[in-house]
Tab-separated table of C-alpha atoms in Angstrom:
chain	number	residue	atom	x	y	z
A	1	MET	CA	119.646	86.697	79.238
A	2	THR	CA	118.390	89.689	81.237
A	3	GLU	CA	118.280	89.839	84.881
A	4	ASN	CA	114.371	90.117	84.776
A	5	HIS	CA	114.091	86.994	82.599
A	6	GLN	CA	116.439	84.909	85.004
A	7	GLU	CA	113.857	85.592	87.623
A	8	ASN	CA	111.150	83.854	85.694
A	9	VAL	CA	113.287	80.793	84.745
A	10	PRO	CA	111.533	77.476	86.038
A	11	SER	CA	113.085	75.963	89.202
A	12	ARG	CA	114.121	72.927	86.980
A	13	GLN	CA	114.686	72.304	83.451
A	14	ARG	CA	111.409	71.192	81.525
A	15	ARG	CA	111.113	70.141	77.947
A	16	ARG	CA	109.365	72.724	75.511
A	17	PHE	CA	107.221	71.714	72.794
A	18	PRO	CA	107.387	74.416	70.043
A	19	GLY	CA	104.331	74.563	67.849
A	20	ILE	CA	102.538	71.551	69.513
A	21	SER	CA	98.970	70.915	68.349
A	22	SER	CA	96.374	70.241	70.919
A	23	ARG	CA	95.960	66.994	69.114
A	24	ALA	CA	99.016	65.735	70.541
A	25	TYR	CA	97.394	65.387	73.949
A	26	GLU	CA	93.599	65.495	73.269
A	27	HIS	CA	91.511	62.471	74.320
A	28	PRO	CA	90.170	60.673	71.091
A	29	ALA	CA	86.624	61.510	71.759
A	30	ASP	CA	87.459	65.144	72.558
A	31	ARG	CA	89.688	65.394	69.491
A	32	SER	CA	87.132	63.951	67.095
A	33	ALA	CA	84.402	66.326	68.313
A	34	LEU	CA	86.627	69.425	68.119
A	35	VAL	CA	87.900	68.419	64.639
A	36	ALA	CA	84.436	68.022	63.392
A	37	LEU	CA	83.243	71.440	64.859
A	38	ARG	CA	86.198	73.236	63.405
A	39	LYS	CA	85.634	71.904	59.861
A	40	LEU	CA	81.908	72.894	59.990
A	41	THR	CA	81.578	75.829	57.358
A	42	GLY	CA	80.267	78.945	59.192
A	43	PHE	CA	80.763	77.473	62.770
A	44	ASP	CA	82.842	80.308	63.880
A	45	THR	CA	80.481	82.786	62.339
A	46	VAL	CA	77.564	81.223	64.368
A	47	PHE	CA	79.241	81.349	67.642
A	48	LYS	CA	80.426	85.014	67.072
A	49	ALA	CA	76.872	85.819	66.465
A	50	LEU	CA	76.040	84.277	69.668
A	51	SER	CA	78.720	86.390	71.449
A	52	GLY	CA	76.255	89.225	71.878
A	53	LEU	CA	73.870	87.029	73.929
A	54	LEU	CA	76.475	85.629	75.930
A	55	PRO	CA	77.592	87.331	79.079
A	56	GLU	CA	81.250	87.353	78.439
A	57	ARG	CA	81.810	91.041	78.857
A	58	SER	CA	79.940	90.918	82.096
A	59	LEU	CA	82.171	88.024	83.310
A	60	ARG	CA	85.393	90.022	82.548
A	61	LEU	CA	84.139	92.827	84.396
A	62	LEU	CA	83.035	90.745	87.216
A	63	PHE	CA	86.421	89.129	87.644
A	64	LEU	CA	88.265	92.333	87.182
A	65	SER	CA	86.292	94.129	89.846
A	66	ASP	CA	85.738	91.493	92.347
A	67	SER	CA	88.863	89.188	92.136
A	68	VAL	CA	92.675	89.540	92.232
A	69	ARG	CA	94.359	89.674	88.715
A	70	VAL	CA	97.664	87.658	88.620
A	71	SER	CA	100.666	89.596	87.706
A	72	ASP	CA	104.335	90.192	88.848
A	73	ALA	CA	102.722	92.447	91.622
A	74	GLN	CA	100.063	89.980	92.680
A	75	PHE	CA	100.386	86.228	93.219
A	76	SER	CA	103.684	86.499	91.418
A	77	HIS	CA	104.495	82.703	91.866
A	78	LEU	CA	101.287	81.913	90.029
A	79	ASN	CA	102.202	84.355	87.224
A	80	ASP	CA	105.570	82.583	86.720
A	81	MET	CA	103.783	79.189	86.456
A	82	LEU	CA	101.409	80.683	84.045
A	83	ARG	CA	104.171	82.225	81.794
A	84	ASP	CA	106.067	79.013	82.124
A	85	ALA	CA	103.207	76.705	80.983
A	86	CYS	CA	102.467	79.119	78.005
A	87	TYR	CA	106.049	78.989	77.014
A	88	ILE	CA	106.323	75.013	77.197
A	89	LEU	CA	103.130	74.528	75.392
A	90	ASP	CA	103.875	77.245	73.036
A	91	LEU	CA	100.739	79.490	73.730
A	92	GLU	CA	101.789	82.670	72.187
A	93	LYS	CA	99.273	85.036	74.037
A	94	VAL	CA	99.245	84.595	77.729
A	95	PRO	CA	95.623	84.548	78.852
A	96	PRO	CA	94.636	86.897	81.909
A	97	MET	CA	94.424	84.800	85.170
A	98	TYR	CA	92.400	85.789	88.293
A	99	VAL	CA	92.180	84.486	91.862
A	100	THR	CA	88.694	84.591	93.278
A	101	GLN	CA	87.497	84.199	96.868
A	102	ASP	CA	85.953	80.741	97.208
A	103	PRO	CA	86.850	77.945	99.638
A	104	LYS	CA	85.889	75.207	97.100
A	105	PRO	CA	89.074	74.087	95.126
A	106	ASN	CA	88.313	74.917	91.535
A	107	ALA	CA	89.654	76.239	88.373
A	108	MET	CA	88.322	77.022	84.942
A	109	CYS	CA	89.127	78.571	81.486
A	110	ILE	CA	86.353	80.541	79.938
A	111	GLY	CA	85.712	83.278	77.312
A	112	LEU	CA	84.757	83.516	73.632
A	113	ASP	CA	87.086	85.858	72.038
A	114	GLU	CA	89.921	85.550	74.411
A	115	PRO	CA	90.139	82.827	77.162
A	116	ILE	CA	90.625	83.974	80.917
A	117	ILE	CA	91.870	81.594	83.699
A	118	VAL	CA	90.168	81.591	87.081
A	119	VAL	CA	91.427	79.764	90.221
A	120	THR	CA	89.851	79.735	93.592
A	121	THR	CA	91.658	80.615	96.862
A	122	GLY	CA	90.565	77.056	97.971
A	123	LEU	CA	92.648	75.583	95.380
A	124	VAL	CA	95.657	78.009	95.821
A	125	GLU	CA	95.785	77.190	99.510
A	126	LEU	CA	95.333	73.448	99.021
A	127	LEU	CA	98.194	72.568	96.428
A	128	ASP	CA	101.819	72.948	96.648
A	129	GLU	CA	103.983	74.584	93.945
A	130	GLU	CA	104.316	71.601	91.601
A	131	GLU	CA	100.734	70.536	92.142
A	132	MET	CA	99.604	73.900	91.280
A	133	ARG	CA	101.988	74.060	88.212
A	134	ALA	CA	100.050	70.924	86.714
A	135	VAL	CA	96.687	72.691	87.384
A	136	VAL	CA	97.866	75.970	85.644
A	137	GLY	CA	99.138	73.674	82.579
A	138	HIS	CA	95.722	71.975	82.676
A	139	GLU	CA	93.987	75.306	82.114
A	140	VAL	CA	96.485	76.507	79.563
A	141	GLY	CA	95.708	73.231	77.765
A	142	HIS	CA	92.018	74.213	77.812
A	143	ALA	CA	93.058	77.454	76.287
A	144	LEU	CA	95.244	75.967	73.458
A	145	SER	CA	92.524	73.308	72.569
A	146	GLY	CA	89.893	76.190	72.239
A	147	HIS	CA	87.768	74.574	75.088
A	148	ALA	CA	86.990	78.057	76.697
A	149	VAL	CA	84.301	78.852	74.105
A	150	TYR	CA	82.457	75.540	74.661
A	151	ARG	CA	82.812	75.994	78.603
A	152	THR	CA	81.313	79.464	78.452
A	153	ILE	CA	78.453	78.210	76.327
A	154	LEU	CA	78.011	75.455	78.863
A	155	LEU	CA	77.788	77.893	81.714
A	156	PHE	CA	75.385	80.030	79.939
A	157	LEU	CA	73.066	77.299	78.784
A	158	THR	CA	73.150	75.625	82.371
A	159	SER	CA	72.004	78.956	83.738
A	160	LEU	CA	69.423	79.348	81.074
A	161	ALA	CA	68.016	75.969	81.672
A	162	VAL	CA	67.303	76.879	85.173
A	163	LYS	CA	65.478	79.986	84.136
A	164	ILE	CA	63.190	78.097	81.647
A	165	ALA	CA	62.671	75.064	83.930
A	166	TRP	CA	58.933	75.982	84.247
A	167	ILE	CA	58.567	75.473	80.376
A	168	PRO	CA	58.214	71.674	79.880
A	169	LEU	CA	59.197	71.139	76.292
A	170	GLY	CA	61.766	74.014	76.476
A	171	ASN	CA	63.472	72.504	79.401
A	172	VAL	CA	63.612	68.967	77.950
A	173	ALA	CA	65.479	70.474	74.719
A	174	MET	CA	67.691	72.552	76.761
A	175	LEU	CA	68.631	69.459	79.069
A	176	ALA	CA	69.489	67.367	76.021
A	177	ILE	CA	71.878	70.096	74.868
A	178	VAL	CA	73.329	70.531	78.388
A	179	THR	CA	73.804	66.962	78.759
A	180	ALA	CA	75.595	66.487	75.482
A	181	LEU	CA	77.924	69.458	76.415
A	182	ARG	CA	78.716	67.974	79.810
A	183	GLU	CA	79.577	64.649	78.123
A	184	TRP	CA	82.043	66.423	75.855
A	185	PHE	CA	83.352	68.575	78.733
A	186	ARG	CA	84.267	65.498	80.719
A	187	LYS	CA	86.121	64.279	77.951
A	188	SER	CA	88.029	67.548	77.540
A	189	GLU	CA	88.965	67.258	81.110
A	190	LEU	CA	90.953	64.182	80.420
A	191	SER	CA	92.728	66.124	77.528
A	192	ALA	CA	93.532	68.984	79.911
A	193	ASP	CA	95.017	66.769	82.520
A	194	ARG	CA	97.505	65.425	79.899
A	195	ALA	CA	98.332	69.038	78.938
A	196	GLY	CA	98.882	69.551	82.802
A	197	LEU	CA	101.312	66.658	82.956
A	198	LEU	CA	103.245	68.169	79.709
A	199	ALA	CA	103.559	71.453	81.472
A	200	GLY	CA	104.539	70.098	84.875
A	201	GLN	CA	106.331	67.072	83.782
A	202	ASP	CA	105.928	65.698	87.194
A	203	LEU	CA	103.447	62.649	87.179
A	204	GLN	CA	103.562	62.303	91.140
A	205	ALA	CA	102.665	66.102	91.387
A	206	SER	CA	99.686	65.561	89.178
A	207	MET	CA	98.675	62.398	91.183
A	208	ARG	CA	98.964	64.309	94.373
A	209	GLY	CA	97.016	67.285	93.211
A	210	LEU	CA	93.930	64.802	92.204
A	211	MET	CA	94.246	63.113	95.533
A	212	LYS	CA	93.987	66.491	97.485
A	213	ILE	CA	91.142	67.453	95.388
A	214	ALA	CA	89.398	64.295	96.412
A	215	GLY	CA	90.556	64.040	100.037
A	216	GLY	CA	91.813	67.450	101.026
A	217	ASN	CA	95.238	68.440	102.536
A	218	HIS	CA	95.982	65.202	104.161
A	219	LEU	CA	98.543	63.470	102.046
A	220	HIS	CA	100.019	61.706	105.055
A	221	GLU	CA	97.003	59.767	105.386
A	222	MET	CA	96.686	58.916	101.582
A	223	ASN	CA	98.489	56.519	99.345
A	224	VAL	CA	98.678	56.777	95.520
A	225	ASP	CA	98.644	53.090	94.773
A	226	ALA	CA	95.578	52.605	97.022
A	227	PHE	CA	93.817	55.656	95.391
A	228	LEU	CA	94.486	54.162	91.943
A	229	ALA	CA	93.128	50.920	93.346
A	230	GLN	CA	89.798	52.722	93.997
A	231	ALA	CA	89.553	53.437	90.289
A	232	ASP	CA	90.098	49.886	89.450
A	233	GLU	CA	87.382	48.889	92.089
A	234	TYR	CA	84.945	51.395	90.695
A	235	GLU	CA	85.495	50.214	87.114
A	236	LYS	CA	84.786	46.598	88.004
A	237	GLY	CA	81.500	48.027	89.498
A	238	GLY	CA	79.910	44.897	91.146
A	239	ASP	CA	76.695	44.092	89.120
A	240	LEU	CA	74.660	45.673	86.265
A	241	ARG	CA	72.817	47.830	88.799
A	242	ASP	CA	75.918	49.454	89.758
A	243	SER	CA	76.760	50.257	86.181
A	244	VAL	CA	73.518	51.956	85.785
A	245	LEU	CA	73.952	53.900	89.054
A	246	LYS	CA	77.413	54.939	87.798
A	247	ILE	CA	75.973	56.408	84.658
A	248	LEU	CA	73.182	58.248	86.564
A	249	ASN	CA	75.805	59.558	89.181
A	250	VAL	CA	78.068	61.109	86.310
A	251	LEU	CA	75.315	62.598	84.172
A	252	PRO	CA	75.071	65.971	86.127
A	253	ARG	CA	78.818	66.408	86.471
A	254	THR	CA	81.072	68.406	84.286
A	255	HIS	CA	84.222	66.631	85.700
A	256	PRO	CA	85.024	62.849	85.559
A	257	PHE	CA	85.417	61.255	88.886
A	258	THR	CA	88.801	61.985	90.510
A	259	THR	CA	89.927	58.501	90.747
A	260	VAL	CA	89.143	57.825	87.206
A	261	ARG	CA	91.017	60.780	86.129
A	262	ALA	CA	94.137	59.701	88.041
A	263	ALA	CA	94.040	56.212	86.516
A	264	GLU	CA	93.518	57.648	83.010
A	265	LEU	CA	96.550	60.069	83.383
A	266	LYS	CA	98.689	57.360	84.738
A	267	LYS	CA	97.956	55.065	81.811
A	268	TRP	CA	98.563	57.816	79.316
A	269	SER	CA	101.860	58.654	81.047
A	270	GLU	CA	102.937	55.093	80.482
A	271	SER	CA	101.872	55.020	76.826
A	272	ARG	CA	104.009	55.309	73.471
A	273	ASP	CA	102.130	58.417	72.611
A	274	TYR	CA	103.357	60.225	75.641
A	275	GLN	CA	106.899	59.167	75.321
A	276	ARG	CA	107.038	60.179	71.630
A	277	ILE	CA	105.827	63.869	72.561
A	278	MET	CA	108.503	63.836	75.156
A	279	ASP	CA	111.057	62.798	72.542
A	280	GLY	CA	109.872	65.674	70.485
A	281	HIS	CA	107.808	63.802	67.903
A	282	TYR	CA	104.187	65.215	67.923
A	283	PRO	CA	101.622	67.033	65.651
A	284	ARG	CA	102.280	70.620	64.791
A	285	ARG	CA	99.592	73.356	64.753
A	286	THR	CA	100.704	74.053	61.175
A	287	GLU	CA	99.397	70.687	60.188
A	288	ASP	CA	95.960	71.168	61.863
A	289	LYS	CA	94.296	72.425	58.567
A	290	ASP	CA	95.230	69.004	56.881
A	291	THR	CA	93.587	66.925	59.608
A	292	SER	CA	91.233	64.397	58.391
A	293	VAL	CA	87.758	64.364	59.989
A	294	THR	CA	87.349	60.666	58.859
A	295	ASP	CA	90.597	59.608	60.483
A	296	SER	CA	89.749	61.386	63.697
A	297	PHE	CA	86.381	59.794	64.005
A	298	ARG	CA	87.758	56.379	63.066
A	299	GLU	CA	90.246	56.636	65.745
A	300	SER	CA	87.755	57.611	68.339
A	301	ALA	CA	85.647	54.735	67.329
A	302	GLY	CA	88.563	52.494	67.613
A	303	HIS	CA	89.335	53.813	71.089
A	304	TYR	CA	85.611	53.160	72.310
A	305	ALA	CA	85.660	49.674	70.751
A	306	GLU	CA	88.912	48.784	72.609
A	307	SER	CA	87.704	50.415	75.740
A	308	VAL	CA	84.463	48.143	75.674
A	309	ARG	CA	86.631	45.188	74.916
A	310	THR	CA	89.022	45.786	77.908
A	311	SER	CA	86.564	47.156	80.313
A	312	LYS	CA	85.981	45.462	83.665
A	313	ASP	CA	82.639	47.228	84.275
A	314	PRO	CA	79.773	44.490	84.144
A	315	LEU	CA	77.533	46.584	81.505
A	316	MET	CA	80.394	47.072	79.205
A	317	LYS	CA	81.484	43.433	79.467
A	318	LEU	CA	77.918	42.459	78.631
A	319	VAL	CA	77.801	44.933	75.504
A	320	GLY	CA	81.252	43.439	74.465
A	321	ASP	CA	80.035	39.847	74.946
A	322	ILE	CA	76.711	40.573	72.879
A	323	ALA	CA	78.776	42.156	70.012
A	324	GLY	CA	81.221	39.301	70.078
A	325	GLY	CA	78.493	36.868	70.145
A	326	ALA	CA	76.935	38.554	67.075
A	327	GLY	CA	80.250	38.029	65.193
A	328	ASP	CA	80.535	34.303	66.407
A	329	LEU	CA	76.957	33.784	65.312
A	330	ALA	CA	77.642	35.189	61.941
A	331	GLY	CA	80.749	33.003	61.407
A	332	ASP	CA	78.731	29.827	62.499
A	333	LEU	CA	75.924	30.655	60.103
A	334	GLY	CA	78.597	30.912	57.077
A	335	GLY	CA	80.051	27.589	58.126
A	336	LYS	CA	76.696	25.936	58.073
A	337	LEU	CA	75.893	27.384	54.693
A	338	ARG	CA	79.218	26.199	53.213
A	339	SER	CA	78.565	22.673	54.753
A	340	ARG	CA	75.140	22.596	53.364
A	341	PHE	CA	75.652	23.824	49.693
A	342	GLY	CA	79.440	22.954	49.364
A	343	GLY	CA	81.042	22.175	46.046
A	344	GLY	CA	80.739	24.898	43.382
A	345	SER	CA	79.167	27.504	46.001
A	346	GLY	CA	82.337	27.400	48.123
A	347	GLY	CA	83.722	30.718	46.603
A	348	SER	CA	80.450	32.386	46.947
A	349	GLY	CA	80.067	31.063	50.597
A	350	ALA	CA	83.633	32.154	51.446
A	351	ASP	CA	82.602	35.681	50.331
A	352	ALA	CA	79.364	35.578	52.493
A	353	GLU	CA	81.364	34.667	55.613
A	354	GLY	CA	83.717	37.315	55.002
A	355	GLN	CA	80.777	39.876	54.827
A	356	ASP	CA	79.172	38.484	57.959
A	357	GLY	CA	82.282	38.520	59.783
A	358	ASP	CA	83.027	42.038	59.089
A	359	ALA	CA	79.336	42.965	59.821
A	360	GLY	CA	80.054	41.431	63.275
A	361	LYS	CA	83.089	43.540	63.907
A	362	GLY	CA	81.391	46.566	62.581
A	363	ASP	CA	78.579	45.876	65.359
A	364	ALA	CA	81.355	45.574	68.046
A	365	GLY	CA	82.767	48.938	67.097
A	366	GLY	CA	79.582	50.715	66.630
A	367	THR	CA	78.377	49.625	70.121
A	368	GLY	CA	81.655	50.631	71.566
A	369	GLY	CA	81.275	54.123	70.021
């Protein structure tokens, strides 16, 4: 080991995940969308054709000319974190990283051909070393998942939507696309939070970072358990009016609410999936080409169905009750038919009940998705 390499060794030992696929940490809804897009014939060709219209080259020149590029000579501690995160998540090419002057804490990964990572001075000044390590890992997770492409398109379309706002029909169509991209991006943020935890391997640092983003540099005034309790209270929501307001509040956002992100990340950190990754059992990128779109969508639908079933939100509970009621009603009808016709029709009646029961379950899953 050379002296230069020793200077870049992490301050503590962290597990590395050679060849890890982004499928290992991706949120089910995020994963199913990405797998489907990657399987589409000509998808890459279409996006490369769009690259001439998108201001990627302009963005790169902007950050190169008006921000500070992270290197051994500038923000060297961030450069060490970046290389460390790429090493742990096995991202072969380290993306360029810039620090830009902006008091608002923020970070992003953008670019079509090659991703670049940008962090604001507000974020650098807000977070300590381990909290920042989780954020850098978060952005490297975006790069590994290929999120930078869609993020760049979202930025471009958002800007375009503002420019054509005076065209009624054009604006409606653009708003639909932007809304759909924002919904996907919110899910991708949950995926990237997981990547940040895999890179930093310090749940408390990830929690602290999210708390600081929500409440500023006042950790002595905040408490992780109380912060997570806010997420639980938010999910319960009050009544149906609150549920509708939550939907309206989240629509214009590109990120999920911070307490929700913290609760989701903590839940995942306690899951069997996370422990298996830490034990070295995870999907490899070499297997990505064999990924089944059908299985991915089925997993996503199952996740949503389970979310509806276990949700404390009044609207989601109502949806679950309606879906469950449909299944119960189908079962009751099947029983009454058997009682009425009985005898030789019993076998046929049993088949009818099984089909109705499955239909009820299908409704529950479909509503959840």
